[in-house]
């Protein structure tokens, strides 16, 4: 039990103090807008709002889940409440980190609870896919999923898929057998939306199609090119072989831009584009490629740890102004129009996508 708590502390510490990002990009440098000299709109009429799971949000940014369950509930509680205040102020959704610690130690619930400071925020709970595996002792089911959502009055549940991280972690949960079936059963009974969420290695079209077929409500592609969980584990592992393994898989996965295209092309599910989203032009590209939100985690951690709500909002407002500017320069009045502007895809991303989807069709109209 103590292990989970200590592990969480270590993760946050490494994320704050070391380079935990992928050495490769998230692919959006290969995606280009075509500048429009006659936008035929006024910049101040641009509307960035998006609809998602029946709710309307002012901006297309999702604060990705990071934490909860730390000792004394202090550090994690502060991070979550700080993020929640920013999300409440901007009317954008947010997730909490894995609630596994809360399932084990119910007394840590307060570190995930943000309703007191964010009464209206669309809040997403978080459990790990391996916990639902048939080979997992004390596997999770409907009861744990309900507890995760209802204890913190969340609006939806994210199930994180993290086989990469678990596989390079000495104490990792590498049971994944029967997860899809378990999620299908859960989905059939569970009264809240479920978001399937990767954590840095991306979602392929094959996985997306399966998730859609069992009724999953949305996909957070959590692609390669931002925070690397092999990197985080690299710093934690002590033995040489373990370190070597984590280092070898530091840049494993499907880049965020590629994953957005694969999922958009092959399913109708709403997409959250997470993984290395660090500026508003990149976010605008993700929206143009068919995502509803860009998800952001690591850049918000530093101000959140300090309880600096204004610091979190400042970063998000910078992204928002950059998105607005990009939308103006391609003549898109709203996100729907942004999905119809021409895009040019070059380089590695183009080479990959040409082998995986009908890129021409996707670019012509398959992004809607
Ligand atoms: C995370 N992430 C994460 N995801 C999840 O589903 N459950 C979790 O408990 C956590 N914990 C966590 C802690 C910290 C400190 C970070 C930075 C991240 C993953 C996160 O939601 C996101 O998918 C990735 O971090 C990629 O986004 P960035 O960091 O590149 O913007």
Short mmCIF file of C-alpha atoms and ligand atoms in Angstrom, two decimals:
data_model
loop_
_atom_site.label_atom_id
_atom_site.label_comp_id
_atom_site.label_asym_id
_atom_site.label_seq_id
_atom_site.Cartn_x
_atom_site.Cartn_y
_atom_site.Cartn_z
CA UNK A 1 0.00 0.00 0.00
CA UNK A 2 2.70 2.44 1.01
CA UNK A 3 4.37 1.67 -2.32
CA UNK A 4 1.66 3.34 -4.38
CA UNK A 5 1.93 6.47 -2.28
CA UNK A 6 5.71 6.69 -2.45
CA UNK A 7 5.67 5.95 -6.17
CA UNK A 8 3.33 8.90 -6.78
CA UNK A 9 5.65 11.27 -4.91
CA UNK A 10 8.62 10.07 -6.92
CA UNK A 11 6.76 10.54 -10.20
CA UNK A 12 5.92 14.14 -9.41
CA UNK A 13 9.42 14.88 -8.21
CA UNK A 14 11.03 13.46 -11.36
CA UNK A 15 8.52 15.29 -13.54
CA UNK A 16 9.44 18.58 -11.84
CA UNK A 17 13.21 18.17 -11.66
CA UNK A 18 14.30 16.16 -14.66
CA UNK A 19 13.81 15.92 -18.35
CA UNK A 20 10.99 13.43 -18.67
CA UNK A 21 9.91 14.33 -22.18
CA UNK A 22 10.30 12.19 -25.26
CA UNK A 23 13.39 12.87 -27.37
CA UNK A 24 11.18 12.87 -30.44
CA UNK A 25 8.44 15.32 -31.44
CA UNK A 26 4.71 14.67 -31.30
CA UNK A 27 4.50 14.97 -35.09
CA UNK A 28 2.66 18.27 -35.42
CA UNK A 29 5.69 19.95 -37.03
CA UNK A 30 4.73 17.87 -40.08
CA UNK A 31 1.22 19.35 -40.12
CA UNK A 32 0.91 22.73 -41.83
CA UNK A 33 -1.84 25.27 -42.10
CA UNK A 34 -2.13 27.22 -45.32
CA UNK A 35 -1.97 30.91 -44.50
CA UNK A 36 -4.95 32.90 -45.66
CA UNK A 37 -4.32 36.50 -46.73
CA UNK A 38 -8.05 37.22 -46.86
CA UNK A 39 -9.51 35.53 -43.77
CA UNK A 40 -12.87 37.32 -44.31
CA UNK A 41 -13.61 37.22 -40.59
CA UNK A 42 -12.96 39.57 -37.67
CA UNK A 43 -10.54 38.23 -35.11
CA UNK A 44 -12.84 39.20 -32.26
CA UNK A 45 -15.77 37.14 -33.56
CA UNK A 46 -13.83 33.89 -33.16
CA UNK A 47 -15.60 31.34 -30.96
CA UNK A 48 -13.39 28.61 -29.52
CA UNK A 49 -16.12 26.73 -27.67
CA UNK A 50 -16.57 22.99 -28.16
CA UNK A 51 -19.19 20.43 -27.26
CA UNK A 52 -18.18 17.22 -25.54
CA UNK A 53 -20.32 14.48 -23.93
CA UNK A 54 -23.33 16.73 -23.81
CA UNK A 55 -21.61 19.77 -22.31
CA UNK A 56 -20.35 23.02 -23.81
CA UNK A 57 -16.89 24.30 -22.91
CA UNK A 58 -15.46 27.77 -23.58
CA UNK A 59 -12.06 26.58 -24.81
CA UNK A 60 -10.77 23.41 -26.48
CA UNK A 61 -8.25 22.58 -23.77
CA UNK A 62 -8.46 19.68 -21.32
CA UNK A 63 -6.41 19.62 -18.14
CA UNK A 64 -5.11 16.06 -18.18
CA UNK A 65 -5.22 14.00 -14.99
CA UNK A 66 -2.01 13.83 -13.00
CA UNK A 67 -2.35 13.03 -9.36
CA UNK A 68 -4.16 12.18 -6.16
CA UNK A 69 -3.67 9.92 -3.18
CA UNK A 70 -0.38 11.25 -1.90
CA UNK A 71 0.44 11.04 1.75
CA UNK A 72 -1.53 13.30 4.03
CA UNK A 73 -3.37 14.32 0.88
CA UNK A 74 -1.42 17.56 0.92
CA UNK A 75 0.65 17.71 -2.26
CA UNK A 76 -1.85 15.96 -4.52
CA UNK A 77 -4.77 17.80 -2.99
CA UNK A 78 -3.11 21.14 -3.63
CA UNK A 79 -2.29 20.24 -7.23
CA UNK A 80 -5.83 19.08 -7.98
CA UNK A 81 -7.53 22.03 -6.30
CA UNK A 82 -5.25 24.51 -8.07
CA UNK A 83 -5.96 22.94 -11.45
CA UNK A 84 -9.66 22.80 -10.63
CA UNK A 85 -9.84 26.51 -9.81
CA UNK A 86 -8.24 27.29 -13.17
CA UNK A 87 -10.62 24.91 -14.96
CA UNK A 88 -13.61 26.46 -13.19
CA UNK A 89 -12.47 29.97 -14.16
CA UNK A 90 -12.02 29.07 -17.84
CA UNK A 91 -14.92 26.58 -18.13
CA UNK A 92 -12.72 23.75 -19.36
CA UNK A 93 -12.72 20.10 -18.24
CA UNK A 94 -10.13 18.41 -16.07
CA UNK A 95 -9.15 14.96 -14.93
CA UNK A 96 -7.64 13.72 -11.68
CA UNK A 97 -4.82 11.18 -11.51
CA UNK A 98 -5.21 7.47 -10.88
CA UNK A 99 -7.66 6.74 -8.07
CA UNK A 100 -6.11 3.40 -7.33
CA UNK A 101 -4.68 4.85 -4.12
CA UNK A 102 -8.17 5.97 -3.13
CA UNK A 103 -9.68 2.56 -3.79
CA UNK A 104 -7.04 1.05 -1.50
CA UNK A 105 -7.03 3.82 1.07
CA UNK A 106 -10.43 5.52 1.09
CA UNK A 107 -9.14 8.16 3.51
CA UNK A 108 -7.13 9.75 0.67
CA UNK A 109 -10.35 10.75 -1.14
CA UNK A 110 -9.96 14.41 -0.29
CA UNK A 111 -6.83 14.72 -2.43
CA UNK A 112 -9.05 14.06 -5.46
CA UNK A 113 -11.99 16.12 -4.31
CA UNK A 114 -12.33 19.52 -5.95
CA UNK A 115 -16.09 20.18 -5.90
CA UNK A 116 -15.71 22.65 -3.03
CA UNK A 117 -13.60 24.95 -5.23
CA UNK A 118 -14.94 23.94 -8.65
CA UNK A 119 -18.67 23.30 -8.40
CA UNK A 120 -19.31 23.40 -12.15
CA UNK A 121 -16.19 21.82 -13.58
CA UNK A 122 -16.57 18.77 -15.82
CA UNK A 123 -14.49 16.39 -13.74
CA UNK A 124 -13.11 13.07 -14.91
CA UNK A 125 -12.12 10.27 -12.52
CA UNK A 126 -9.29 7.88 -13.34
CA UNK A 127 -8.60 4.16 -12.99
CA UNK A 128 -6.04 1.93 -14.69
CA UNK A 129 -6.93 -0.66 -17.34
CA UNK A 130 -4.71 -3.41 -15.83
CA UNK A 131 -6.84 -3.31 -12.68
CA UNK A 132 -9.67 -4.72 -14.80
CA UNK A 133 -7.60 -7.61 -16.24
CA UNK A 134 -8.93 -11.13 -15.63
CA UNK A 135 -5.55 -12.20 -14.26
CA UNK A 136 -5.45 -9.36 -11.73
CA UNK A 137 -6.01 -10.45 -8.15
CA UNK A 138 -8.84 -8.36 -6.67
CA UNK A 139 -9.69 -7.07 -10.10
CA UNK A 140 -11.85 -3.99 -10.41
CA UNK A 141 -15.40 -3.97 -11.70
CA UNK A 142 -18.54 -1.89 -11.55
CA UNK A 143 -18.25 -1.28 -7.82
CA UNK A 144 -14.80 0.30 -7.95
CA UNK A 145 -15.69 2.34 -11.03
CA UNK A 146 -18.76 3.74 -9.31
CA UNK A 147 -16.77 4.52 -6.18
CA UNK A 148 -14.12 6.36 -8.21
CA UNK A 149 -16.69 8.63 -9.85
CA UNK A 150 -19.19 9.11 -7.06
CA UNK A 151 -16.81 9.73 -4.16
CA UNK A 152 -15.50 12.82 -5.91
CA UNK A 153 -18.73 13.71 -7.74
CA UNK A 154 -17.10 13.33 -11.12
CA UNK A 155 -18.94 13.49 -14.44
CA UNK A 156 -17.09 10.74 -16.27
CA UNK A 157 -14.41 8.09 -15.79
CA UNK A 158 -11.11 7.79 -17.64
CA UNK A 159 -9.59 4.35 -17.89
CA UNK A 160 -5.90 4.77 -18.52
CA UNK A 161 -4.11 2.31 -20.78
CA UNK A 162 -0.42 2.29 -19.89
CA UNK A 163 1.20 -0.99 -20.91
CA UNK A 164 4.43 0.83 -21.79
CA UNK A 165 4.87 2.32 -18.35
CA UNK A 166 3.90 -0.88 -16.55
CA UNK A 167 6.28 -2.92 -18.71
CA UNK A 168 9.37 -0.89 -17.79
CA UNK A 169 8.43 -0.49 -14.13
CA UNK A 170 9.94 -3.05 -11.74
CA UNK A 171 6.70 -3.43 -9.79
CA UNK A 172 4.55 -2.88 -12.91
CA UNK A 173 1.12 -4.40 -13.48
CA UNK A 174 1.70 -6.19 -16.76
CA UNK A 175 -1.61 -8.05 -16.69
CA UNK A 176 -3.71 -6.95 -19.63
CA UNK A 177 -5.63 -10.13 -20.46
CA UNK A 178 -9.37 -9.66 -20.70
CA UNK A 179 -9.34 -5.89 -20.31
CA UNK A 180 -11.44 -5.18 -23.39
CA UNK A 181 -14.12 -7.65 -22.31
CA UNK A 182 -14.12 -6.23 -18.79
CA UNK A 183 -14.54 -2.71 -20.15
CA UNK A 184 -17.38 -3.87 -22.40
CA UNK A 185 -19.13 -5.36 -19.36
CA UNK A 186 -18.49 -2.25 -17.32
CA UNK A 187 -19.76 -0.01 -20.09
CA UNK A 188 -23.00 -1.99 -20.31
CA UNK A 189 -23.88 -1.20 -16.68
CA UNK A 190 -22.05 2.00 -15.88
CA UNK A 191 -24.19 5.16 -15.90
CA UNK A 192 -21.33 7.59 -16.66
CA UNK A 193 -19.35 8.21 -19.84
CA UNK A 194 -16.04 6.36 -20.12
CA UNK A 195 -12.98 7.89 -21.75
CA UNK A 196 -10.23 5.46 -22.77
CA UNK A 197 -6.94 7.22 -22.26
CA UNK A 198 -3.39 6.41 -23.25
CA UNK A 199 -0.57 7.94 -21.27
CA UNK A 200 2.12 8.73 -23.82
CA UNK A 201 2.34 5.93 -26.37
CA UNK A 202 -0.70 6.76 -28.52
CA UNK A 203 -3.82 4.90 -29.64
CA UNK A 204 -3.80 3.06 -32.98
CA UNK A 205 -6.77 2.80 -35.33
CA UNK A 206 -7.13 -0.91 -34.47
CA UNK A 207 -7.45 -0.18 -30.76
CA UNK A 208 -9.76 2.79 -31.40
CA UNK A 209 -12.12 0.65 -33.49
CA UNK A 210 -12.29 -1.93 -30.68
CA UNK A 211 -12.96 0.73 -28.08
CA UNK A 212 -15.72 2.22 -30.19
CA UNK A 213 -17.26 -1.22 -30.73
CA UNK A 214 -17.75 -1.75 -26.98
CA UNK A 215 -19.36 1.65 -26.53
CA UNK A 216 -16.50 3.69 -25.08
CA UNK A 217 -17.53 7.37 -25.26
CA UNK A 218 -14.27 9.14 -26.13
CA UNK A 219 -10.56 8.57 -26.65
CA UNK A 220 -7.68 10.52 -25.22
CA UNK A 221 -4.91 9.50 -27.61
CA UNK A 222 -2.13 10.29 -25.11
CA UNK A 223 0.48 10.13 -27.83
CA UNK A 224 4.27 10.05 -28.06
CA UNK A 225 6.09 13.38 -28.02
CA UNK A 226 5.34 14.78 -24.56
CA UNK A 227 5.86 13.30 -21.12
CA UNK A 228 7.47 9.87 -21.48
CA UNK A 229 6.59 7.40 -18.77
CA UNK A 230 9.57 5.26 -19.69
CA UNK A 231 11.65 8.34 -18.95
CA UNK A 232 10.01 8.78 -15.56
CA UNK A 233 10.59 5.11 -14.77
CA UNK A 234 14.17 5.36 -16.03
CA UNK A 235 14.93 7.74 -13.18
CA UNK A 236 13.21 5.52 -10.65
CA UNK A 237 14.69 2.16 -11.57
CA UNK A 238 17.83 1.31 -9.66
CA UNK A 239 19.21 -1.81 -11.33
CA UNK A 240 21.21 -1.66 -14.54
CA UNK A 241 19.06 -3.96 -16.65
CA UNK A 242 15.88 -2.20 -15.62
CA UNK A 243 17.41 1.19 -16.40
CA UNK A 244 18.55 -0.06 -19.79
CA UNK A 245 15.07 -1.33 -20.59
CA UNK A 246 13.40 1.97 -19.66
CA UNK A 247 15.98 3.91 -21.67
CA UNK A 248 15.48 1.69 -24.71
CA UNK A 249 11.73 2.36 -24.65
CA UNK A 250 12.00 6.09 -23.83
CA UNK A 251 10.62 7.06 -27.25
CA UNK A 252 8.32 4.11 -27.91
CA UNK A 253 4.87 4.75 -29.29
CA UNK A 254 2.63 6.45 -31.81
CA UNK A 255 3.09 10.20 -32.11
CA UNK A 256 0.19 12.35 -30.99
CA UNK A 257 -0.48 13.87 -34.43
CA UNK A 258 -0.46 10.45 -36.07
CA UNK A 259 -2.73 8.96 -33.44
CA UNK A 260 -5.28 11.77 -33.86
CA UNK A 261 -5.39 11.09 -37.62
CA UNK A 262 -5.71 7.31 -37.18
CA UNK A 263 -8.50 7.58 -34.62
CA UNK A 264 -10.37 10.36 -36.45
CA UNK A 265 -10.20 8.47 -39.74
CA UNK A 266 -11.41 5.15 -38.34
CA UNK A 267 -13.99 6.08 -35.67
CA UNK A 268 -16.61 8.70 -34.84
CA UNK A 269 -15.45 9.08 -31.25
CA UNK A 270 -14.59 12.48 -29.78
CA UNK A 271 -10.83 12.84 -29.42
CA UNK A 272 -8.65 14.48 -26.81
CA UNK A 273 -5.19 15.12 -28.28
CA UNK A 274 -2.74 14.82 -25.40
CA UNK A 275 1.04 14.40 -25.48
CA UNK A 276 3.47 17.26 -25.93
CA UNK A 277 0.88 19.98 -26.60
CA UNK A 278 2.92 23.04 -25.72
CA UNK A 279 1.55 25.96 -27.75
CA UNK A 280 -1.64 27.20 -29.35
CA UNK A 281 -0.59 26.69 -32.96
CA UNK A 282 -0.01 23.00 -32.23
CA UNK A 283 -3.35 22.83 -30.43
CA UNK A 284 -5.09 24.47 -33.42
CA UNK A 285 -3.52 21.85 -35.70
CA UNK A 286 -4.87 19.05 -33.50
CA UNK A 287 -8.36 20.59 -33.67
CA UNK A 288 -8.08 20.95 -37.43
CA UNK A 289 -7.14 17.27 -37.60
CA UNK A 290 -10.34 16.33 -35.82
CA UNK A 291 -9.68 16.52 -32.08
CA UNK A 292 -12.20 18.20 -29.77
CA UNK A 293 -9.61 19.12 -27.16
CA UNK A 294 -5.90 19.28 -26.66
CA UNK A 295 -4.95 17.78 -23.32
CA UNK A 296 -2.16 19.34 -21.29
CA UNK A 297 -0.40 17.91 -18.24
CA UNK A 298 3.30 18.55 -17.59
CA UNK A 299 3.46 22.34 -18.23
CA UNK A 300 0.75 22.90 -15.61
CA UNK A 301 2.44 20.82 -12.92
CA UNK A 302 4.98 23.44 -11.84
CA UNK A 303 2.49 26.23 -11.01
CA UNK A 304 -0.01 23.69 -9.64
CA UNK A 305 2.49 22.30 -7.12
CA UNK A 306 2.90 25.83 -5.75
CA UNK A 307 -0.83 26.38 -5.56
CA UNK A 308 -0.42 29.13 -8.16
CA UNK A 309 -3.84 29.32 -9.82
CA UNK A 310 -2.94 32.48 -11.73
CA UNK A 311 0.19 30.74 -13.03
CA UNK A 312 -1.90 27.88 -14.42
CA UNK A 313 -4.39 30.30 -15.97
CA UNK A 314 -1.58 32.36 -17.50
CA UNK A 315 -0.20 29.37 -19.39
CA UNK A 316 -3.66 28.39 -20.60
CA UNK A 317 -4.50 31.96 -21.67
CA UNK A 318 -1.32 32.06 -23.72
CA UNK A 319 -2.41 28.89 -25.52
CA UNK A 320 -5.90 30.36 -26.01
CA UNK A 321 -4.58 33.57 -27.59
CA UNK A 322 -2.32 31.54 -29.88
CA UNK A 323 -5.21 29.31 -30.94
CA UNK A 324 -7.32 32.41 -31.64
CA UNK A 325 -4.55 33.92 -33.74
CA UNK A 326 -4.05 30.74 -35.75
CA UNK A 327 -7.80 30.51 -36.34
CA UNK A 328 -7.84 34.11 -37.57
CA UNK A 329 -4.99 33.45 -40.00
CA UNK A 330 -6.80 30.51 -41.58
CA UNK A 331 -10.18 32.25 -41.56
CA UNK A 332 -11.93 29.89 -39.14
CA UNK A 333 -14.72 31.47 -37.08
CA UNK A 334 -15.15 28.39 -34.90
CA UNK A 335 -13.73 24.91 -34.36
CA UNK A 336 -16.14 23.38 -36.87
CA UNK A 337 -14.79 25.68 -39.58
CA UNK A 338 -11.25 24.94 -38.43
CA UNK A 339 -11.83 21.25 -39.27
CA UNK A 340 -12.52 22.23 -42.87
CA UNK A 341 -9.47 24.39 -43.61
CA UNK A 342 -6.84 22.91 -45.89
CA UNK A 343 -3.93 21.11 -44.20
CA UNK A 344 -0.69 19.91 -45.70
CA UNK A 345 1.02 16.91 -44.10
CA UNK A 346 4.70 16.28 -44.83
CA UNK A 347 7.63 14.16 -43.73
CA UNK A 348 7.53 11.26 -41.31
CA UNK A 349 3.87 11.87 -40.41
CA UNK A 350 2.86 11.73 -44.06
CA UNK A 351 4.90 8.59 -44.72
CA UNK A 352 3.33 6.86 -41.73
CA UNK A 353 -0.24 7.92 -42.49
CA UNK A 354 0.00 6.96 -46.16
CA UNK A 355 0.57 3.38 -45.02
CA UNK A 356 -2.17 3.39 -42.44
CA UNK A 357 -5.13 5.41 -43.75
CA UNK A 358 -6.40 6.95 -46.96
CA UNK A 359 -4.61 10.23 -46.32
CA UNK A 360 -6.18 12.04 -49.27
CA UNK A 361 -9.68 11.18 -48.16
CA UNK A 362 -8.87 12.13 -44.59
CA UNK A 363 -7.52 15.51 -45.63
CA UNK A 364 -10.41 16.17 -48.02
CA UNK A 365 -13.27 15.65 -45.58
CA UNK A 366 -12.51 12.84 -43.16
CA UNK A 367 -11.60 15.17 -40.33
CA UNK A 368 -15.18 16.13 -39.46
C1 LIG B 1 0.41 11.97 -15.62
N1 LIG B 1 -0.46 11.25 -16.44
C2 LIG B 1 -1.40 10.41 -15.87
N2 LIG B 1 -2.38 9.83 -16.63
C3 LIG B 1 -3.33 9.04 -16.07
O1 LIG B 1 -4.22 8.59 -16.79
N3 LIG B 1 -3.29 8.74 -14.73
C4 LIG B 1 -2.34 9.26 -13.91
O2 LIG B 1 -2.34 8.99 -12.72
C5 LIG B 1 -1.36 10.13 -14.49
N4 LIG B 1 -0.38 10.70 -13.70
C6 LIG B 1 0.45 11.67 -14.23
C7 LIG B 1 1.33 12.36 -13.40
C8 LIG B 1 2.15 13.36 -13.90
C9 LIG B 1 3.06 14.09 -12.96
C10 LIG B 1 2.12 13.67 -15.29
C11 LIG B 1 2.99 14.73 -15.87
C12 LIG B 1 1.27 12.97 -16.11
C13 LIG B 1 -0.41 11.39 -17.91
C14 LIG B 1 -1.05 12.66 -18.41
O3 LIG B 1 -2.44 12.66 -18.18
C15 LIG B 1 -0.80 12.88 -19.92
O4 LIG B 1 -1.44 11.88 -20.66
C16 LIG B 1 0.67 12.85 -20.28
O5 LIG B 1 1.45 13.45 -19.28
C17 LIG B 1 0.95 13.54 -21.62
O6 LIG B 1 0.71 14.92 -21.57
P1 LIG B 1 1.89 16.01 -21.44
O7 LIG B 1 2.49 15.85 -20.08
O8 LIG B 1 2.89 15.73 -22.52
O9 LIG B 1 1.21 17.34 -21.60
#
